[in-house]
mmCIF file of C-alpha atoms in Angstrom:
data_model
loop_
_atom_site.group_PDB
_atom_site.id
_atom_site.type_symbol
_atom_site.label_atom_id
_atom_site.label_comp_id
_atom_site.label_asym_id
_atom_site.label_seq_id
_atom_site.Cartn_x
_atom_site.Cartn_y
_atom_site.Cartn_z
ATOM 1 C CA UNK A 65 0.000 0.000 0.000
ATOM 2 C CA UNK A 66 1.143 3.598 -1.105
ATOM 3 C CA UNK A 67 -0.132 5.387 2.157
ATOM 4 C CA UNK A 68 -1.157 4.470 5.897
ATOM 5 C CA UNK A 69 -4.651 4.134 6.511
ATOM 6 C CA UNK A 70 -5.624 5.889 9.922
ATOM 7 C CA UNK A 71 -9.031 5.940 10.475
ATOM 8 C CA UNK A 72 -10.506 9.226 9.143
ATOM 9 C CA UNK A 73 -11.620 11.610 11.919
ATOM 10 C CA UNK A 74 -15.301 12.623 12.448
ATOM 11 C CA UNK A 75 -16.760 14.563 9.712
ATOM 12 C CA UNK A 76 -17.484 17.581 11.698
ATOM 13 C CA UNK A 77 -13.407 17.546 12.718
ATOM 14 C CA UNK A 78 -12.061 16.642 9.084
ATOM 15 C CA UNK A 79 -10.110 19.662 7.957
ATOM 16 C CA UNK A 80 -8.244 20.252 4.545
ATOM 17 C CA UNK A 81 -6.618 22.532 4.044
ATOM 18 C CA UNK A 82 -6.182 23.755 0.190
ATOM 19 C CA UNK A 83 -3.845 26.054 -1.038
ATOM 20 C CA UNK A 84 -2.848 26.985 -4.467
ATOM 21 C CA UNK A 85 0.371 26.678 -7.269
ATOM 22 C CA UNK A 86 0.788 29.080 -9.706
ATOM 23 C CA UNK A 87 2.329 27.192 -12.520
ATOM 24 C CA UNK A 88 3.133 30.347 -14.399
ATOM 25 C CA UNK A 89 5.169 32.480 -11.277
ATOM 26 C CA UNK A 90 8.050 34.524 -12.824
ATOM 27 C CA UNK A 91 10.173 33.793 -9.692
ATOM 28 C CA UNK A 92 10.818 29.246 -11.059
ATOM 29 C CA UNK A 93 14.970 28.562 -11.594
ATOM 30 C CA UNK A 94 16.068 24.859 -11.385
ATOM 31 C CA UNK A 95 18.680 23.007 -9.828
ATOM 32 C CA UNK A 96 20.724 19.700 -10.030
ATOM 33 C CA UNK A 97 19.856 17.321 -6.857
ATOM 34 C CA UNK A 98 19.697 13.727 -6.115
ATOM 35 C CA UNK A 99 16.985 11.827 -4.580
ATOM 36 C CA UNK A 100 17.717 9.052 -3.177
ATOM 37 C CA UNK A 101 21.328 8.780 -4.908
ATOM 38 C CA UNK A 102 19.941 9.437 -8.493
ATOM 39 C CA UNK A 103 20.399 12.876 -10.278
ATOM 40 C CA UNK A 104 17.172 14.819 -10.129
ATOM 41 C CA UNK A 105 16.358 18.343 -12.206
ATOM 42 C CA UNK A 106 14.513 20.128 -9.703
ATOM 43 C CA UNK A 107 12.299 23.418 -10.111
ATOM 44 C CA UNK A 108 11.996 25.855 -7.268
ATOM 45 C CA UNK A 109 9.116 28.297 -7.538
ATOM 46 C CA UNK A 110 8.215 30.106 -5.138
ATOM 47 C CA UNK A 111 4.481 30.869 -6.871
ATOM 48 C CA UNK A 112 3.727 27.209 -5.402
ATOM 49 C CA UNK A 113 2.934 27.088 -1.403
ATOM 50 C CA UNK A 114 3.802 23.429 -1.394
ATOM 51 C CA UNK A 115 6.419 21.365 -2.222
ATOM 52 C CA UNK A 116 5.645 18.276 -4.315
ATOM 53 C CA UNK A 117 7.549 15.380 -6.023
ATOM 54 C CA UNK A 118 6.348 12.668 -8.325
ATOM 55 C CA UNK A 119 5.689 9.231 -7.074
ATOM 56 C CA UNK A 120 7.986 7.873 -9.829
ATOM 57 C CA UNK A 121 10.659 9.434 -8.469
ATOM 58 C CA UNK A 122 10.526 8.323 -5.123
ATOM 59 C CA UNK A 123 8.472 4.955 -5.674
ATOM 60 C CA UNK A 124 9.500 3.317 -1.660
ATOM 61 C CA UNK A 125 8.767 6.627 0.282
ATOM 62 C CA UNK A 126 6.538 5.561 3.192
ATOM 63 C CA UNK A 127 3.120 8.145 2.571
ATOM 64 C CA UNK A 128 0.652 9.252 5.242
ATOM 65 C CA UNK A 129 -1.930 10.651 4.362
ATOM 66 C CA UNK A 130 -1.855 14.003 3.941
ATOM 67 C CA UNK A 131 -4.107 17.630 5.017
ATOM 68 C CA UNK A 132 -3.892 19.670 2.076
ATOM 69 C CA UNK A 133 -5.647 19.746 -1.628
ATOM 70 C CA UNK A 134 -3.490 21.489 -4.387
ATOM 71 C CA UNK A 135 -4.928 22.998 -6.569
ATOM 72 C CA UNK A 136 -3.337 24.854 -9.951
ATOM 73 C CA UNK A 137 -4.029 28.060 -11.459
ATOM 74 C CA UNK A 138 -7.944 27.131 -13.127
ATOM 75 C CA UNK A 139 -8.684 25.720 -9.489
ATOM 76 C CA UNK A 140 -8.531 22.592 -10.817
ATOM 77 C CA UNK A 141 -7.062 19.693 -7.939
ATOM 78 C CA UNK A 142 -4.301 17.540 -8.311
ATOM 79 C CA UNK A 143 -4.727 14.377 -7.248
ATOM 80 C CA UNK A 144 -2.079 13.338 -4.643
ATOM 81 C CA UNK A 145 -1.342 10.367 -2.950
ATOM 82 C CA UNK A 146 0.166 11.654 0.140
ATOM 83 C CA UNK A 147 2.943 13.183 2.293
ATOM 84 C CA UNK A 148 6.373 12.467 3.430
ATOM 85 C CA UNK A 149 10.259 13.505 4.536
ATOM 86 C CA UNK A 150 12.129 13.360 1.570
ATOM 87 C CA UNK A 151 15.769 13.320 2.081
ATOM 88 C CA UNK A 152 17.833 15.584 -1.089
ATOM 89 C CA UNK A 153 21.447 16.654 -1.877
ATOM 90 C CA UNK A 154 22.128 19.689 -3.802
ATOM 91 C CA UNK A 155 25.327 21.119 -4.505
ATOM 92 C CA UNK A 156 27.089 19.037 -2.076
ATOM 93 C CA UNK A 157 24.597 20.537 0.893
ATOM 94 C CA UNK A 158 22.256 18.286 2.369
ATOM 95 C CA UNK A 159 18.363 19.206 2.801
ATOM 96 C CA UNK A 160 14.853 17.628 3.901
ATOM 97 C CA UNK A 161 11.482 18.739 2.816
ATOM 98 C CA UNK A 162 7.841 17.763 3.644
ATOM 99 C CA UNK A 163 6.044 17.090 0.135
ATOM 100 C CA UNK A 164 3.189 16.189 -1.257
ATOM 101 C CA UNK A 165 3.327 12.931 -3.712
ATOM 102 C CA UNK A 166 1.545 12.722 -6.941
ATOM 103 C CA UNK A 167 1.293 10.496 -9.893
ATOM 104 C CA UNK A 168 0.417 12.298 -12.343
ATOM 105 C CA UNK A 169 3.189 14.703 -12.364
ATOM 106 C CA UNK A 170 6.658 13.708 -13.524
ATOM 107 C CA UNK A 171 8.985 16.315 -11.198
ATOM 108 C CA UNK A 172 10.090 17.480 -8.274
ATOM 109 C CA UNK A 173 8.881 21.042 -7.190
ATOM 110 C CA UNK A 174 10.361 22.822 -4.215
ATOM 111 C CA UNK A 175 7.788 25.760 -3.601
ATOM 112 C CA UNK A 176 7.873 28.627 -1.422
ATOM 113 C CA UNK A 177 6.766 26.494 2.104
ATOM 114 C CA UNK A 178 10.514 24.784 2.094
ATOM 115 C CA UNK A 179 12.546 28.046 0.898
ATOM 116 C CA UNK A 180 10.755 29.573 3.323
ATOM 117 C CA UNK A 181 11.559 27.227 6.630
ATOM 118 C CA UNK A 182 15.022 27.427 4.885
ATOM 119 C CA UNK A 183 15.171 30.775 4.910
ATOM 120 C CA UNK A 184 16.438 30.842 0.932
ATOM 121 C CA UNK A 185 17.468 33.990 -0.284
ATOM 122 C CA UNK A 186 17.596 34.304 -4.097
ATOM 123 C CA UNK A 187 20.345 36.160 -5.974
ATOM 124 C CA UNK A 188 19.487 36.595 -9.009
ATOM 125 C CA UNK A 189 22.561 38.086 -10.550
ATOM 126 C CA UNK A 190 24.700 36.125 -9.568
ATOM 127 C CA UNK A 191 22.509 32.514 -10.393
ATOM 128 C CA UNK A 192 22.828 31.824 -6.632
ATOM 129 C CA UNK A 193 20.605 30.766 -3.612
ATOM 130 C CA UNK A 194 21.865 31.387 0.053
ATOM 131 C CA UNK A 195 21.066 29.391 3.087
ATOM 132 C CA UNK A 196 23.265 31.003 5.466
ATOM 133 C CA UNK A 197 26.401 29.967 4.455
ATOM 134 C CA UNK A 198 25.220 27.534 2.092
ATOM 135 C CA UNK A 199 25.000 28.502 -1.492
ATOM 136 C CA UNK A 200 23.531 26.324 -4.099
ATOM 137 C CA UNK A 201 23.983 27.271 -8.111
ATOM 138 C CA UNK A 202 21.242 27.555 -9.924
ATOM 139 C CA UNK A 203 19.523 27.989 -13.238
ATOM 140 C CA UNK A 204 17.236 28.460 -15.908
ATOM 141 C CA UNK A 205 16.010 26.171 -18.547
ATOM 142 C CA UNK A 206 14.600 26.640 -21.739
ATOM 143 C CA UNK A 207 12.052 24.690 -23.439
ATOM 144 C CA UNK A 208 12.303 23.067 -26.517
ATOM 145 C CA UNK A 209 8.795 20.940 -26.120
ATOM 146 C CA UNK A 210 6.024 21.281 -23.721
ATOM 147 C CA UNK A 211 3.448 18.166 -23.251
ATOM 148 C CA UNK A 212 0.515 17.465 -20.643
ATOM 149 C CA UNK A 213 -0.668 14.515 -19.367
ATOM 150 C CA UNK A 214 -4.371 12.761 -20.324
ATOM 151 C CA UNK A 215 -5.457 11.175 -17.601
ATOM 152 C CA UNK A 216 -8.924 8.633 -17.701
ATOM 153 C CA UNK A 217 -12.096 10.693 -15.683
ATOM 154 C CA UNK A 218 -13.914 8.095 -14.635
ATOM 155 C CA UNK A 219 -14.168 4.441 -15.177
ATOM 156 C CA UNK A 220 -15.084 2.909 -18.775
ATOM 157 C CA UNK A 221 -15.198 -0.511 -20.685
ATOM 158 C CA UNK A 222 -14.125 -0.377 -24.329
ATOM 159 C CA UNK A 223 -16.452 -3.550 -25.490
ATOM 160 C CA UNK A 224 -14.255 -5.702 -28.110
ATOM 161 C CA UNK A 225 -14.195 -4.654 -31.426
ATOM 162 C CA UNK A 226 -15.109 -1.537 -30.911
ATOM 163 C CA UNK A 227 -13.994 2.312 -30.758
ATOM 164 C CA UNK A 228 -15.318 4.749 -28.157
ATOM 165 C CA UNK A 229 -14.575 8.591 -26.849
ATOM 166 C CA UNK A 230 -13.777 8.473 -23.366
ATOM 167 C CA UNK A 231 -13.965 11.386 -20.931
ATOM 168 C CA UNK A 232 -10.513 12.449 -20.231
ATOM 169 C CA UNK A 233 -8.606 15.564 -18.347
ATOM 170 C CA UNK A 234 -5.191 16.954 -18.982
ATOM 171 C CA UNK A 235 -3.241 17.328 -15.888
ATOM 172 C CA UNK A 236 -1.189 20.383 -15.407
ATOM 173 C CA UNK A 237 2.890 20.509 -15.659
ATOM 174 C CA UNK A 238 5.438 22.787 -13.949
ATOM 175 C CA UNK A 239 5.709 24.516 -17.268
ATOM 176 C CA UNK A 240 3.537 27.582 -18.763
ATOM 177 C CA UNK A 241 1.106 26.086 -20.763
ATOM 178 C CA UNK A 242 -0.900 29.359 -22.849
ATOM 179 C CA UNK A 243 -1.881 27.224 -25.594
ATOM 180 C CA UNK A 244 -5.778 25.900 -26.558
ATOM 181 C CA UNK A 245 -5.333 22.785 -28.897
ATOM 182 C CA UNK A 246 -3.890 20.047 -28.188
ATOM 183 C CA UNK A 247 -3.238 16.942 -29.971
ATOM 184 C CA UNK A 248 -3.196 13.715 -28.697
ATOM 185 C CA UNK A 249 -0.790 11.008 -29.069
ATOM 186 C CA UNK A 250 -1.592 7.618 -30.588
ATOM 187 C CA UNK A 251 -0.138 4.997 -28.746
ATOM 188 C CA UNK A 252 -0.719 1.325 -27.946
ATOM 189 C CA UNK A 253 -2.175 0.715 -24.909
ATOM 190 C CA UNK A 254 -2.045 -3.133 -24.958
ATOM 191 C CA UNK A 255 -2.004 -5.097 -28.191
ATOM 192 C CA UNK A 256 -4.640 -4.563 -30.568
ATOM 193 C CA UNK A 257 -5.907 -1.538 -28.227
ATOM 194 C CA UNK A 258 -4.261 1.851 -28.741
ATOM 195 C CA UNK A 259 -5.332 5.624 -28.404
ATOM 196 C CA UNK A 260 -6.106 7.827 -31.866
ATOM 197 C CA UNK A 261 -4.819 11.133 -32.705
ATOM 198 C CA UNK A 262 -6.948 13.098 -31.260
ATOM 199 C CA UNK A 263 -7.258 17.138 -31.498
ATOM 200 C CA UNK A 264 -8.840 18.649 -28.131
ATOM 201 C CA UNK A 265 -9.352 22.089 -26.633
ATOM 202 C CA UNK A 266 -7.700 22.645 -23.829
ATOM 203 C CA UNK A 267 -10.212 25.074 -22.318
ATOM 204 C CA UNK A 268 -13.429 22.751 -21.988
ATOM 205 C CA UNK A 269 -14.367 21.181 -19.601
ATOM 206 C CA UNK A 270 -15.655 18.488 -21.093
ATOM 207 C CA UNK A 271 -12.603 16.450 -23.020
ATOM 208 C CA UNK A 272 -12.407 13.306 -24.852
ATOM 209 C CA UNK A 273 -10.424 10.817 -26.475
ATOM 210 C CA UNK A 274 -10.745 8.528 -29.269
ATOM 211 C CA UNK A 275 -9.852 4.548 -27.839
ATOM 212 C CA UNK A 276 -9.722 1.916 -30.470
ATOM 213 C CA UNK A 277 -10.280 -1.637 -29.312
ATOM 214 C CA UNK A 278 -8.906 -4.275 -31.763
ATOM 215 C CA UNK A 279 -9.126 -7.275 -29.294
ATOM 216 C CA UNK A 280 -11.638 -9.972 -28.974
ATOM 217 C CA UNK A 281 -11.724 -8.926 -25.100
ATOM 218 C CA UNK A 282 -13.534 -5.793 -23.532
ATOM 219 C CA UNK A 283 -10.562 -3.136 -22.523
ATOM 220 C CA UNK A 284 -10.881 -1.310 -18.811
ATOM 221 C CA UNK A 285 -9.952 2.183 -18.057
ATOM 222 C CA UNK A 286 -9.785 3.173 -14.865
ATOM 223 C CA UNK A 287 -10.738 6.978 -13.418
ATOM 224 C CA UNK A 288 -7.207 8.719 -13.092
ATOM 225 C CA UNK A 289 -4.837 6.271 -14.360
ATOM 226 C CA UNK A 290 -2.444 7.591 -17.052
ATOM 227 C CA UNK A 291 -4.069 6.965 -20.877
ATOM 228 C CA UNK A 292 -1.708 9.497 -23.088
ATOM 229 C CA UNK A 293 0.740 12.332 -23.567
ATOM 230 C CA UNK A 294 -0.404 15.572 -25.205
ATOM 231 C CA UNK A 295 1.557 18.200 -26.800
ATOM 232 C CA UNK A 296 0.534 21.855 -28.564
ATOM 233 C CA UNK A 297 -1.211 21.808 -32.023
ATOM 234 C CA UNK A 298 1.378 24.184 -33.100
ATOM 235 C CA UNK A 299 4.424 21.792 -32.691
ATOM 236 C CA UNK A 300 2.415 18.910 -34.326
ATOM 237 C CA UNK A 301 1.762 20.834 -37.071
ATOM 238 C CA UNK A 302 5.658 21.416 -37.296
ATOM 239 C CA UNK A 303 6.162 18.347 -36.586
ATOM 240 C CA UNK A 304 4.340 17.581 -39.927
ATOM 241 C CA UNK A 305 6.005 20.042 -41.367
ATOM 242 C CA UNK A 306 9.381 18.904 -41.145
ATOM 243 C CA UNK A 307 8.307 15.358 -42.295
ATOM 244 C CA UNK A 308 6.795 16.404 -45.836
ATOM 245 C CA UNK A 309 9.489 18.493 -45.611
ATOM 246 C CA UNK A 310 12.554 15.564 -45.568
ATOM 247 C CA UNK A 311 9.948 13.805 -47.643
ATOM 248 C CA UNK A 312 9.835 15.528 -50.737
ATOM 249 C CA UNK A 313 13.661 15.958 -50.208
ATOM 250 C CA UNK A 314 14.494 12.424 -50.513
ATOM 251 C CA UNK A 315 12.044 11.922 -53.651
ATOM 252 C CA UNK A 316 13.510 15.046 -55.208
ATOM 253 C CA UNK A 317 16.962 14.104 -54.420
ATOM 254 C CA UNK A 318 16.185 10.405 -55.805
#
């Protein structure tokens, strides 16, 4: 089991308490740590009040369960599994946070509630951060290609031999996402059952995808397990681009 089980208190006691990450702060610069011995890129952002990590990147950290919701910039939750101590190097300087852990991000996020206990002090100039007399170097990252998560909504059967839209939502990255349509990927989910290319807009709220069922078997989706990868109209399109591109190359050049 991912996360201890206590008993939940008395509904009139429960308290959550939610707070907010503003995936698009100005104030996000990155920096080289290891988690659990392995070399982790690792965005601090003070625009987030929590720190979180994915679950993929620390896949034997005891969780418990946890008092806050996160939520991202169009109030939508992410789902988490939990909390826990999570033991980091950076720079040669050793460090422990309290995070949330989450599935269906792929990162680790240090946000403003550990630089904060930390007492972090940015310097911008100089690419620096200062903990006392500990400095750690940081910096900034530029992005070639930005992709989102699909993740299932709720649970649905694809019968055999048949193709269906399922109810989907895109999950939200550390990364600015100002874009509409997106297109997503096909890919094989198990053999003879894969996902279509599928163009969506990003600001409904109501999103599907096109699943193809091949199989002589009905296909289960579970709600919030991990269907697809999405990435901007724009770069497909590009993408495309570049293909006819070296296409009619190679048949001109032949």
């Amino acid at each position: 089991m991912d996360c201890d089980q206590p008993k939940p208190p008395a509904k009139e006691q429960a308290q959550v308490n939610s707070i907010s990450c503003q995936l698009v702060s100005p104030t996000r610069i990155y920096v080289s740590a290891y988690v659990e011995g392995k070399p982790v890129q690792c965005l601090l952002d003070s625009g987030c009040e929590r720190s979180v990590i994915a679950r993929s990147l620390v896949p034997n950290a005891r969780l418990v369960r946890s008092q806050y919701n996160l939520s991202v910039a169009d109030k939508a939750n992410l789902p988490m599994l939990g909390d826990t101590n999570l033991h980091f190097v950076v720079d040669g300087n050793e460090f422990e946070a309290n995070v949330l852990v989450s599935s269906v991000i792929d990162h680790f996020l240090l946000g403003s509630d550990w630089l904060e206990t930390n007492g972090g002090k940015w310097d911008f100039a100089a690419g620096t951060l200062n903990f006392g007399d500990q400095v750690i170097h940081a910096y900034q990252r530029m992005l070639v290609r930005v992709c989102r998560r699909v993740m299932v909504s709720e649970d649905y059967i694809v019968p055999a031999r048949h193709e269906a839209n399922v109810l989907v939502k895109m999950s939200d990255t550390d990364i600015p996402h100002p874009v509409d349509e997106w297109v997503i990927e096909t890919k094989q989910l198990k053999s003879r059952v894969m996902t279509a290319r599928t163009l969506i807009d990003g600001n409904r709220k109501r999103l599907v995808a096109r699943v193809c069922n091949y199989s002589d078997e009905p296909y289960e989706l579970k709600a919030d397990s991990y269907l697809a990868r999405a990435e901007p109209w724009n770069a497909f399109q590009s993408q495309v681009r570049n293909y006819l591109t070296m296409y009619l190359t190679a048949v001109m050049t032949y």
